[in-house]
PDB file of C-alpha atoms in Angstrom:
ATOM      1  CA  MET A   1     116.586 100.059 104.090  1.00  0.00           C
ATOM      2  CA  ARG A   2     113.778  97.692 103.639  1.00  0.00           C
ATOM      3  CA  ILE A   3     114.307  93.882 104.338  1.00  0.00           C
ATOM      4  CA  GLY A   4     111.702  91.104 103.074  1.00  0.00           C
ATOM      5  CA  ILE A   5     111.285  87.970 104.480  1.00  0.00           C
ATOM      6  CA  ASP A   6     109.249  84.746 101.840  1.00  0.00           C
ATOM      7  CA  LEU A   7     108.700  82.014 104.111  1.00  0.00           C
ATOM      8  CA  GLY A   8     108.119  79.198 102.319  1.00  0.00           C
ATOM      9  CA  GLY A   9     107.592  75.214 102.935  1.00  0.00           C
ATOM     10  CA  THR A  10     111.200  74.362 101.871  1.00  0.00           C
ATOM     11  CA  LYS A  11     113.287  78.238 102.407  1.00  0.00           C
ATOM     12  CA  ILE A  12     113.187  80.701 103.981  1.00  0.00           C
ATOM     13  CA  GLU A  13     114.815  83.544 101.977  1.00  0.00           C
ATOM     14  CA  ILE A  14     115.655  87.208 102.937  1.00  0.00           C
ATOM     15  CA  LEU A  15     116.715  90.052 100.873  1.00  0.00           C
ATOM     16  CA  ALA A  16     117.341  93.860 101.558  1.00  0.00           C
ATOM     17  CA  LEU A  17     117.157  96.670  99.440  1.00  0.00           C
ATOM     18  CA  ASP A  18     117.592 100.542  99.519  1.00  0.00           C
ATOM     19  CA  ASP A  19     115.028 103.444  98.741  1.00  0.00           C
ATOM     20  CA  GLN A  20     115.407 102.585  95.302  1.00  0.00           C
ATOM     21  CA  GLY A  21     114.890  99.237  95.117  1.00  0.00           C
ATOM     22  CA  ARG A  22     118.211  97.702  94.989  1.00  0.00           C
ATOM     23  CA  GLU A  23     119.397  94.665  96.070  1.00  0.00           C
ATOM     24  CA  LEU A  24     121.759  95.090  99.128  1.00  0.00           C
ATOM     25  CA  LEU A  25     121.511  91.421 100.248  1.00  0.00           C
ATOM     26  CA  ARG A  26     120.131  88.179  99.567  1.00  0.00           C
ATOM     27  CA  ARG A  27     120.313  85.089 101.608  1.00  0.00           C
ATOM     28  CA  ARG A  28     118.450  81.750 102.046  1.00  0.00           C
ATOM     29  CA  VAL A  29     118.028  79.016 104.336  1.00  0.00           C
ATOM     30  CA  PRO A  30     116.333  75.829 104.475  1.00  0.00           C
ATOM     31  CA  THR A  31     112.757  76.211 106.576  1.00  0.00           C
ATOM     32  CA  PRO A  32     112.663  74.079 110.197  1.00  0.00           C
ATOM     33  CA  ARG A  33     110.671  71.223 109.897  1.00  0.00           C
ATOM     34  CA  HIS A  34     107.891  70.585 112.303  1.00  0.00           C
ATOM     35  CA  ASP A  35     109.203  73.262 114.806  1.00  0.00           C
ATOM     36  CA  TYR A  36     107.588  76.464 115.153  1.00  0.00           C
ATOM     37  CA  ARG A  37     110.007  78.147 117.973  1.00  0.00           C
ATOM     38  CA  ALA A  38     113.304  77.103 114.811  1.00  0.00           C
ATOM     39  CA  ILE A  39     110.891  78.976 112.350  1.00  0.00           C
ATOM     40  CA  ILE A  40     111.287  82.245 114.558  1.00  0.00           C
ATOM     41  CA  ALA A  41     114.761  81.847 115.689  1.00  0.00           C
ATOM     42  CA  ALA A  42     116.056  81.408 111.885  1.00  0.00           C
ATOM     43  CA  MET A  43     114.050  84.933 110.819  1.00  0.00           C
ATOM     44  CA  SER A  44     115.337  86.155 113.411  1.00  0.00           C
ATOM     45  CA  GLY A  45     118.494  84.951 112.647  1.00  0.00           C
ATOM     46  CA  LEU A  46     118.876  86.186 109.298  1.00  0.00           C
ATOM     47  CA  VAL A  47     117.496  89.927 109.975  1.00  0.00           C
ATOM     48  CA  LEU A  48     120.323  90.956 112.765  1.00  0.00           C
ATOM     49  CA  GLY A  49     122.822  88.781 110.854  1.00  0.00           C
ATOM     50  CA  ALA A  50     122.170  90.916 107.162  1.00  0.00           C
ATOM     51  CA  GLU A  51     121.858  94.128 109.686  1.00  0.00           C
ATOM     52  CA  ALA A  52     125.064  93.373 110.960  1.00  0.00           C
ATOM     53  CA  ASP A  53     126.628  92.514 107.334  1.00  0.00           C
ATOM     54  CA  LEU A  54     125.360  96.015 106.717  1.00  0.00           C
ATOM     55  CA  GLY A  55     125.829  98.122 109.267  1.00  0.00           C
ATOM     56  CA  ARG A  56     122.235  99.618 109.074  1.00  0.00           C
ATOM     57  CA  THR A  57     119.227  98.722 110.452  1.00  0.00           C
ATOM     58  CA  GLY A  58     115.534  97.842 107.950  1.00  0.00           C
ATOM     59  CA  THR A  59     111.878  97.587 108.292  1.00  0.00           C
ATOM     60  CA  VAL A  60     110.748  94.399 108.571  1.00  0.00           C
ATOM     61  CA  GLY A  61     108.256  92.820 105.935  1.00  0.00           C
ATOM     62  CA  VAL A  62     107.340  88.760 105.909  1.00  0.00           C
ATOM     63  CA  GLY A  63     105.292  86.744 103.297  1.00  0.00           C
ATOM     64  CA  ILE A  64     103.087  83.676 104.294  1.00  0.00           C
ATOM     65  CA  PRO A  65     101.636  80.990 102.392  1.00  0.00           C
ATOM     66  CA  GLY A  66      98.932  81.663 104.569  1.00  0.00           C
ATOM     67  CA  ALA A  67      96.953  84.827 106.127  1.00  0.00           C
ATOM     68  CA  VAL A  68      96.614  86.211 109.855  1.00  0.00           C
ATOM     69  CA  SER A  69      92.720  85.608 111.128  1.00  0.00           C
ATOM     70  CA  PRO A  70      91.391  89.051 111.694  1.00  0.00           C
ATOM     71  CA  ALA A  71      88.817  87.251 114.240  1.00  0.00           C
ATOM     72  CA  THR A  72      92.045  85.457 116.326  1.00  0.00           C
ATOM     73  CA  GLY A  73      95.002  87.480 115.145  1.00  0.00           C
ATOM     74  CA  LEU A  74      96.827  83.708 114.426  1.00  0.00           C
ATOM     75  CA  VAL A  75      97.747  82.355 111.276  1.00  0.00           C
ATOM     76  CA  LYS A  76      95.275  80.263 109.040  1.00  0.00           C
ATOM     77  CA  ASN A  77      95.414  78.322 105.815  1.00  0.00           C
ATOM     78  CA  ALA A  78      99.357  77.936 105.946  1.00  0.00           C
ATOM     79  CA  ASN A  79      99.945  75.357 103.761  1.00  0.00           C
ATOM     80  CA  THR A  80     103.267  75.822 105.988  1.00  0.00           C
ATOM     81  CA  THR A  81     101.099  73.814 108.862  1.00  0.00           C
ATOM     82  CA  GLU A  82     103.902  74.203 111.895  1.00  0.00           C
ATOM     83  CA  LEU A  83     102.607  78.193 111.423  1.00  0.00           C
ATOM     84  CA  ILE A  84      98.727  77.546 111.842  1.00  0.00           C
ATOM     85  CA  GLY A  85      97.260  78.809 114.896  1.00  0.00           C
ATOM     86  CA  HIS A  86     100.586  81.266 116.290  1.00  0.00           C
ATOM     87  CA  PRO A  87     100.964  84.903 116.589  1.00  0.00           C
ATOM     88  CA  LEU A  88     103.803  84.964 113.854  1.00  0.00           C
ATOM     89  CA  ASP A  89     103.835  88.176 113.523  1.00  0.00           C
ATOM     90  CA  GLN A  90     103.848  89.129 117.610  1.00  0.00           C
ATOM     91  CA  ASP A  91     106.457  86.534 118.069  1.00  0.00           C
ATOM     92  CA  LEU A  92     108.427  87.774 115.359  1.00  0.00           C
ATOM     93  CA  ALA A  93     108.767  91.242 116.523  1.00  0.00           C
ATOM     94  CA  ALA A  94     109.183  89.986 120.162  1.00  0.00           C
ATOM     95  CA  ALA A  95     112.182  88.557 118.884  1.00  0.00           C
ATOM     96  CA  LEU A  96     113.545  91.359 116.995  1.00  0.00           C
ATOM     97  CA  GLY A  97     112.602  94.427 119.136  1.00  0.00           C
ATOM     98  CA  ARG A  98     110.226  96.409 116.711  1.00  0.00           C
ATOM     99  CA  GLU A  99     106.879  95.913 114.718  1.00  0.00           C
ATOM    100  CA  VAL A 100     106.960  93.874 111.632  1.00  0.00           C
ATOM    101  CA  ARG A 101     104.379  93.407 108.918  1.00  0.00           C
ATOM    102  CA  LEU A 102     103.086  90.144 107.500  1.00  0.00           C
ATOM    103  CA  GLU A 103     101.035  89.463 104.229  1.00  0.00           C
ATOM    104  CA  ASN A 104      99.881  86.473 102.470  1.00  0.00           C
ATOM    105  CA  ASP A 105     102.800  85.822  99.850  1.00  0.00           C
ATOM    106  CA  ALA A 106     100.801  85.830  96.732  1.00  0.00           C
ATOM    107  CA  ASN A 107      99.718  89.451  98.175  1.00  0.00           C
ATOM    108  CA  CYS A 108     103.474  90.030  98.205  1.00  0.00           C
ATOM    109  CA  PHE A 109     103.696  88.960  94.563  1.00  0.00           C
ATOM    110  CA  ALA A 110     101.179  90.907  93.337  1.00  0.00           C
ATOM    111  CA  LEU A 111     102.568  94.111  95.435  1.00  0.00           C
ATOM    112  CA  SER A 112     105.968  93.751  94.072  1.00  0.00           C
ATOM    113  CA  GLU A 113     105.337  93.886  90.827  1.00  0.00           C
ATOM    114  CA  ALA A 114     102.929  96.848  91.369  1.00  0.00           C
ATOM    115  CA  ALA A 115     105.637  98.927  93.175  1.00  0.00           C
ATOM    116  CA  ASP A 116     108.509  98.075  90.336  1.00  0.00           C
ATOM    117  CA  GLY A 117     107.913  94.993  88.129  1.00  0.00           C
ATOM    118  CA  ALA A 118     105.839  94.483  85.266  1.00  0.00           C
ATOM    119  CA  ALA A 119     102.614  96.361  86.600  1.00  0.00           C
ATOM    120  CA  ALA A 120     104.605  99.365  87.558  1.00  0.00           C
ATOM    121  CA  GLY A 121     102.524 102.262  87.298  1.00  0.00           C
ATOM    122  CA  ALA A 122      98.766 100.849  86.711  1.00  0.00           C
ATOM    123  CA  GLY A 123      96.172 101.776  89.031  1.00  0.00           C
ATOM    124  CA  VAL A 124      94.520  98.071  89.722  1.00  0.00           C
ATOM    125  CA  VAL A 125      96.725  95.027  89.350  1.00  0.00           C
ATOM    126  CA  PHE A 126      95.701  91.315  89.608  1.00  0.00           C
ATOM    127  CA  GLY A 127      98.965  89.201  90.575  1.00  0.00           C
ATOM    128  CA  LEU A 128      98.198  85.191  89.883  1.00  0.00           C
ATOM    129  CA  ILE A 129     100.641  82.655  91.014  1.00  0.00           C
ATOM    130  CA  ILE A 130     100.238  79.276  88.993  1.00  0.00           C
ATOM    131  CA  GLY A 131     102.723  76.800  90.630  1.00  0.00           C
ATOM    132  CA  THR A 132     102.216  73.786  92.766  1.00  0.00           C
ATOM    133  CA  GLY A 133      98.786  76.085  93.747  1.00  0.00           C
ATOM    134  CA  ALA A 134      96.944  79.092  92.462  1.00  0.00           C
ATOM    135  CA  GLY A 135      97.153  81.767  94.341  1.00  0.00           C
ATOM    136  CA  ALA A 136      96.646  85.889  93.749  1.00  0.00           C
ATOM    137  CA  GLY A 137      96.454  89.257  95.212  1.00  0.00           C
ATOM    138  CA  ILE A 138      95.435  92.612  93.875  1.00  0.00           C
ATOM    139  CA  VAL A 139      96.868  95.357  94.781  1.00  0.00           C
ATOM    140  CA  ILE A 140      94.545  99.112  94.142  1.00  0.00           C
ATOM    141  CA  ASP A 141      96.879 102.332  93.705  1.00  0.00           C
ATOM    142  CA  GLY A 142      99.832 101.007  95.310  1.00  0.00           C
ATOM    143  CA  LYS A 143      98.222  99.210  98.572  1.00  0.00           C
ATOM    144  CA  VAL A 144      97.223  95.621  98.367  1.00  0.00           C
ATOM    145  CA  LEU A 145      93.122  94.879  99.172  1.00  0.00           C
ATOM    146  CA  ARG A 146      93.447  92.394 102.049  1.00  0.00           C
ATOM    147  CA  GLY A 147      89.415  92.279 102.090  1.00  0.00           C
ATOM    148  CA  ARG A 148      87.165  92.274 105.748  1.00  0.00           C
ATOM    149  CA  HIS A 149      88.503  87.953 105.888  1.00  0.00           C
ATOM    150  CA  LEU A 150      92.247  88.921 104.681  1.00  0.00           C
ATOM    151  CA  ILE A 151      91.031  86.186 101.857  1.00  0.00           C
ATOM    152  CA  GLY A 152      91.393  89.615  98.482  1.00  0.00           C
ATOM    153  CA  GLY A 153      92.062  87.752  95.347  1.00  0.00           C
ATOM    154  CA  GLU A 154      91.001  83.857  96.639  1.00  0.00           C
ATOM    155  CA  PHE A 155      91.054  83.227  92.864  1.00  0.00           C
ATOM    156  CA  GLY A 156      92.073  79.206  93.559  1.00  0.00           C
ATOM    157  CA  HIS A 157      89.386  78.978  95.561  1.00  0.00           C
ATOM    158  CA  ASN A 158      86.358  79.870  93.461  1.00  0.00           C
ATOM    159  CA  PRO A 159      85.103  77.392  90.710  1.00  0.00           C
ATOM    160  CA  LEU A 160      85.787  76.912  87.391  1.00  0.00           C
ATOM    161  CA  PRO A 161      83.609  79.110  85.072  1.00  0.00           C
ATOM    162  CA  TRP A 162      81.471  78.296  82.181  1.00  0.00           C
ATOM    163  CA  PRO A 163      81.962  74.386  83.427  1.00  0.00           C
ATOM    164  CA  ALA A 164      81.458  71.550  79.887  1.00  0.00           C
ATOM    165  CA  VAL A 165      79.302  69.385  81.515  1.00  0.00           C
ATOM    166  CA  ALA A 166      82.661  66.755  81.324  1.00  0.00           C
ATOM    167  CA  GLU A 167      83.937  69.405  83.554  1.00  0.00           C
ATOM    168  CA  VAL A 168      81.451  69.107  86.116  1.00  0.00           C
ATOM    169  CA  VAL A 169      80.937  65.062  85.997  1.00  0.00           C
ATOM    170  CA  ASP A 170      84.798  64.936  86.117  1.00  0.00           C
ATOM    171  CA  ALA A 171      85.570  67.922  89.179  1.00  0.00           C
ATOM    172  CA  PRO A 172      88.169  67.217  90.949  1.00  0.00           C
ATOM    173  CA  ALA A 173      88.266  67.074  94.790  1.00  0.00           C
ATOM    174  CA  CYS A 174      90.207  69.944  96.180  1.00  0.00           C
ATOM    175  CA  TYR A 175      91.876  70.361  99.676  1.00  0.00           C
ATOM    176  CA  CYS A 176      89.742  72.882 100.498  1.00  0.00           C
ATOM    177  CA  GLY A 177      87.035  70.350 100.724  1.00  0.00           C
ATOM    178  CA  GLN A 178      84.985  71.594  97.697  1.00  0.00           C
ATOM    179  CA  LYS A 179      85.287  69.925  94.036  1.00  0.00           C
ATOM    180  CA  GLY A 180      86.360  71.933  90.709  1.00  0.00           C
ATOM    181  CA  CYS A 181      88.292  74.943  92.180  1.00  0.00           C
ATOM    182  CA  LEU A 182      90.068  76.812  89.584  1.00  0.00           C
ATOM    183  CA  GLU A 183      93.276  75.560  91.348  1.00  0.00           C
ATOM    184  CA  THR A 184      92.928  72.242  90.751  1.00  0.00           C
ATOM    185  CA  TRP A 185      92.780  72.947  87.005  1.00  0.00           C
ATOM    186  CA  VAL A 186      94.952  75.559  86.354  1.00  0.00           C
ATOM    187  CA  SER A 187      97.639  74.928  88.799  1.00  0.00           C
ATOM    188  CA  GLY A 188     100.687  73.155  87.243  1.00  0.00           C
ATOM    189  CA  THR A 189      99.789  70.318  89.304  1.00  0.00           C
ATOM    190  CA  GLY A 190      96.272  70.695  88.248  1.00  0.00           C
ATOM    191  CA  PHE A 191      97.534  70.663  84.127  1.00  0.00           C
ATOM    192  CA  ALA A 192      99.518  67.607  84.852  1.00  0.00           C
ATOM    193  CA  GLU A 193      96.348  65.941  86.430  1.00  0.00           C
ATOM    194  CA  ASP A 194      94.649  66.429  83.992  1.00  0.00           C
ATOM    195  CA  HIS A 195      96.720  65.184  81.180  1.00  0.00           C
ATOM    196  CA  ARG A 196      96.995  61.932  83.205  1.00  0.00           C
ATOM    197  CA  ARG A 197      93.191  61.870  83.149  1.00  0.00           C
ATOM    198  CA  VAL A 198      92.687  62.037  79.706  1.00  0.00           C
ATOM    199  CA  THR A 199      95.514  59.985  78.409  1.00  0.00           C
ATOM    200  CA  GLY A 200      96.751  57.726  81.377  1.00  0.00           C
ATOM    201  CA  ALA A 201     100.006  58.941  81.054  1.00  0.00           C
ATOM    202  CA  ALA A 202     101.901  60.817  84.344  1.00  0.00           C
ATOM    203  CA  VAL A 203     104.099  63.580  82.934  1.00  0.00           C
ATOM    204  CA  PRO A 204     105.211  66.616  84.552  1.00  0.00           C
ATOM    205  CA  ALA A 205     104.281  70.381  83.944  1.00  0.00           C
ATOM    206  CA  PRO A 206     107.149  71.163  81.552  1.00  0.00           C
ATOM    207  CA  GLU A 207     107.404  67.969  79.559  1.00  0.00           C
ATOM    208  CA  ILE A 208     103.260  67.924  78.511  1.00  0.00           C
ATOM    209  CA  VAL A 209     104.384  71.879  77.377  1.00  0.00           C
ATOM    210  CA  ALA A 210     107.455  70.680  75.610  1.00  0.00           C
ATOM    211  CA  ARG A 211     105.863  67.846  73.354  1.00  0.00           C
ATOM    212  CA  ALA A 212     102.664  69.723  72.775  1.00  0.00           C
ATOM    213  CA  ALA A 213     105.442  72.479  71.262  1.00  0.00           C
ATOM    214  CA  ALA A 214     107.114  69.399  69.660  1.00  0.00           C
ATOM    215  CA  GLY A 215     103.315  68.556  67.974  1.00  0.00           C
ATOM    216  CA  ASP A 216     102.152  65.849  69.802  1.00  0.00           C
ATOM    217  CA  GLY A 217      98.289  65.495  69.559  1.00  0.00           C
ATOM    218  CA  ASP A 218      97.671  64.513  73.635  1.00  0.00           C
ATOM    219  CA  ALA A 219     100.121  67.117  74.504  1.00  0.00           C
ATOM    220  CA  GLU A 220      98.390  69.816  72.098  1.00  0.00           C
ATOM    221  CA  ALA A 221      94.958  68.609  73.358  1.00  0.00           C
ATOM    222  CA  SER A 222      95.882  69.296  77.191  1.00  0.00           C
ATOM    223  CA  TYR A 223      97.294  72.422  76.269  1.00  0.00           C
ATOM    224  CA  GLY A 224      94.384  73.774  74.810  1.00  0.00           C
ATOM    225  CA  ARG A 225      92.248  72.611  77.878  1.00  0.00           C
ATOM    226  CA  TYR A 226      94.383  74.491  79.777  1.00  0.00           C
ATOM    227  CA  VAL A 227      94.437  77.620  78.174  1.00  0.00           C
ATOM    228  CA  SER A 228      90.612  77.705  77.801  1.00  0.00           C
ATOM    229  CA  ARG A 229      90.314  77.487  81.694  1.00  0.00           C
ATOM    230  CA  LEU A 230      92.701  79.676  82.716  1.00  0.00           C
ATOM    231  CA  ALA A 231      91.219  81.849  80.424  1.00  0.00           C
ATOM    232  CA  ARG A 232      87.747  81.502  81.615  1.00  0.00           C
ATOM    233  CA  GLY A 233      89.113  81.994  85.451  1.00  0.00           C
ATOM    234  CA  LEU A 234      90.431  85.233  84.050  1.00  0.00           C
ATOM    235  CA  ALA A 235      88.055  86.753  82.500  1.00  0.00           C
ATOM    236  CA  GLN A 236      85.475  86.316  85.327  1.00  0.00           C
ATOM    237  CA  VAL A 237      88.179  87.776  86.622  1.00  0.00           C
ATOM    238  CA  VAL A 238      87.986  91.186  84.654  1.00  0.00           C
ATOM    239  CA  ASN A 239      84.121  91.034  84.461  1.00  0.00           C
ATOM    240  CA  LEU A 240      84.504  91.576  88.389  1.00  0.00           C
ATOM    241  CA  LEU A 241      87.273  93.789  89.114  1.00  0.00           C
ATOM    242  CA  ASP A 242      88.326  95.260  85.615  1.00  0.00           C
ATOM    243  CA  PRO A 243      92.374  95.247  86.150  1.00  0.00           C
ATOM    244  CA  ASP A 244      94.811  97.297  84.163  1.00  0.00           C
ATOM    245  CA  VAL A 245      97.073  94.163  84.362  1.00  0.00           C
ATOM    246  CA  ILE A 246      97.515  90.326  84.990  1.00  0.00           C
ATOM    247  CA  VAL A 247     100.573  89.481  86.060  1.00  0.00           C
ATOM    248  CA  LEU A 248     101.279  85.954  86.007  1.00  0.00           C
ATOM    249  CA  GLY A 249     103.941  83.998  88.153  1.00  0.00           C
ATOM    250  CA  GLY A 250     105.086  80.942  89.203  1.00  0.00           C
ATOM    251  CA  GLY A 251     105.969  77.589  86.917  1.00  0.00           C
ATOM    252  CA  MET A 252     103.653  77.843  83.975  1.00  0.00           C
ATOM    253  CA  SER A 253     104.049  81.526  83.764  1.00  0.00           C
ATOM    254  CA  ASN A 254     107.087  80.971  82.060  1.00  0.00           C
ATOM    255  CA  VAL A 255     105.539  78.818  78.846  1.00  0.00           C
ATOM    256  CA  PRO A 256     106.654  80.896  76.475  1.00  0.00           C
ATOM    257  CA  THR A 257     103.585  81.530  74.520  1.00  0.00           C
ATOM    258  CA  LEU A 258     100.687  81.513  77.484  1.00  0.00           C
ATOM    259  CA  CYS A 259     100.337  84.992  77.926  1.00  0.00           C
ATOM    260  CA  ALA A 260      99.705  85.476  74.029  1.00  0.00           C
ATOM    261  CA  ASP A 261      97.591  82.475  74.138  1.00  0.00           C
ATOM    262  CA  LEU A 262      95.106  83.901  76.604  1.00  0.00           C
ATOM    263  CA  LEU A 263      94.044  86.671  75.631  1.00  0.00           C
ATOM    264  CA  PRO A 264      91.872  85.869  72.950  1.00  0.00           C
ATOM    265  CA  ALA A 265      90.836  83.318  75.104  1.00  0.00           C
ATOM    266  CA  MET A 266      89.187  85.141  77.368  1.00  0.00           C
ATOM    267  CA  ARG A 267      87.521  87.612  75.104  1.00  0.00           C
ATOM    268  CA  PRO A 268      84.266  85.581  74.310  1.00  0.00           C
ATOM    269  CA  TYR A 269      83.614  85.874  77.882  1.00  0.00           C
ATOM    270  CA  VAL A 270      84.310  88.999  79.102  1.00  0.00           C
ATOM    271  CA  PHE A 271      81.248  91.236  79.553  1.00  0.00           C
ATOM    272  CA  SER A 272      82.533  94.090  77.092  1.00  0.00           C
ATOM    273  CA  ASP A 273      82.925  94.665  73.401  1.00  0.00           C
ATOM    274  CA  ALA A 274      85.976  94.391  73.818  1.00  0.00           C
ATOM    275  CA  CYS A 275      88.929  92.871  75.811  1.00  0.00           C
ATOM    276  CA  THR A 276      92.177  94.383  75.903  1.00  0.00           C
ATOM    277  CA  THR A 277      93.555  93.476  79.195  1.00  0.00           C
ATOM    278  CA  PRO A 278      97.452  93.050  79.300  1.00  0.00           C
ATOM    279  CA  VAL A 279      98.628  89.599  80.149  1.00  0.00           C
ATOM    280  CA  VAL A 280     102.102  89.420  81.626  1.00  0.00           C
ATOM    281  CA  GLN A 281     105.107  87.591  82.914  1.00  0.00           C
ATOM    282  CA  ALA A 282     106.146  88.850  85.825  1.00  0.00           C
ATOM    283  CA  ALA A 283     109.020  91.029  85.887  1.00  0.00           C
ATOM    284  CA  HIS A 284     110.665  89.780  89.169  1.00  0.00           C
ATOM    285  CA  GLY A 285     110.120  86.022  88.226  1.00  0.00           C
ATOM    286  CA  ASP A 286     110.757  83.285  92.087  1.00  0.00           C
ATOM    287  CA  SER A 287     112.419  87.035  93.600  1.00  0.00           C
ATOM    288  CA  SER A 288     108.712  88.727  93.823  1.00  0.00           C
ATOM    289  CA  GLY A 289     107.556  87.415  96.811  1.00  0.00           C
ATOM    290  CA  VAL A 290     110.292  88.622  98.977  1.00  0.00           C
ATOM    291  CA  ARG A 291     110.597  92.014  97.100  1.00  0.00           C
ATOM    292  CA  GLY A 292     106.929  92.682  98.137  1.00  0.00           C
ATOM    293  CA  ALA A 293     107.508  91.632 101.505  1.00  0.00           C
ATOM    294  CA  ALA A 294     110.116  94.428 101.537  1.00  0.00           C
ATOM    295  CA  TRP A 295     108.005  96.429 100.116  1.00  0.00           C
ATOM    296  CA  LEU A 296     105.354  96.536 102.951  1.00  0.00           C
ATOM    297  CA  TRP A 297     106.834  99.106 104.037  1.00  0.00           C
ATOM    298  CA  PRO A 298     106.264 102.337 101.357  1.00  0.00           C
ATOM    299  CA  PRO A 299     109.091 104.217 100.257  1.00  0.00           C
ATOM    300  CA  GLY A 300     108.997 108.124 102.071  1.00  0.00           C
ATOM    301  CA  ASN A 301     106.290 107.151 104.609  1.00  0.00           C
ATOM    302  CA  PRO A 302     107.208 104.356 106.299  1.00  0.00           C
ATOM    303  CA  ALA A 303     104.891 104.073 109.140  1.00  0.00           C
ATOM    304  CA  ALA A 304     102.302 104.234 105.874  1.00  0.00           C
TER     305      ALA A 304
END
């Protein structure tokens, strides 16, 4: 049995899978706020409770909105700030009495889709979550590409490529300290903020999409700018990584026309005589992160 935990800012979700990837159990609880030890207790309680109910023990993988620094062994870059500066994997392992594998949540998303999702069987997979932020992961031959600094696939904190003059002048500030990061343009939050800057109307991203589908000119223009910017970002990924599949998750991936609209918009920027990279929606939706955490322990050889 493989147990995955998705640790987010508002909820902690646990999922147990059998060796064939079938779901055995799923539960979620609110994430304790401002109390690191309570987060450890909540996660260990979910694991032990699931194992007691199922009558067996399992491997444990955890996806977090951040990473463990290879220099210090402590969590860094986490938007669940209670985790920063703590040895999360070590503390949870001590609470459970076994090894715990911990990974960035976007990497877990990509691993889930590569294992048995929309990119199953693909050699090189680029998975991008475009919701409140824009986080990505890379999986090559079934293994997450972490990189020397554990920032492999850090799509959102690169600059928007091939910018127009206005996109340079009006580049929005990013929380990382830079301006014009892709996340500020292609996240759902960035999409809505761009519409507000141009039109003066504060409208949620889903409503802008609905208005565009109904023929609203301002909304259509906002959606067109969004597709262009995301396509340029993904074209840069193709030029650098040339993935077999690009998988989209997060709220913006639910826009019905997005995947189909992206490929023709990418082609002018790809350094090739053709661009045929499939851009597909995640098969497991919001469940991909917790499924990927479970798959941090691969089938057949759990120690691999």
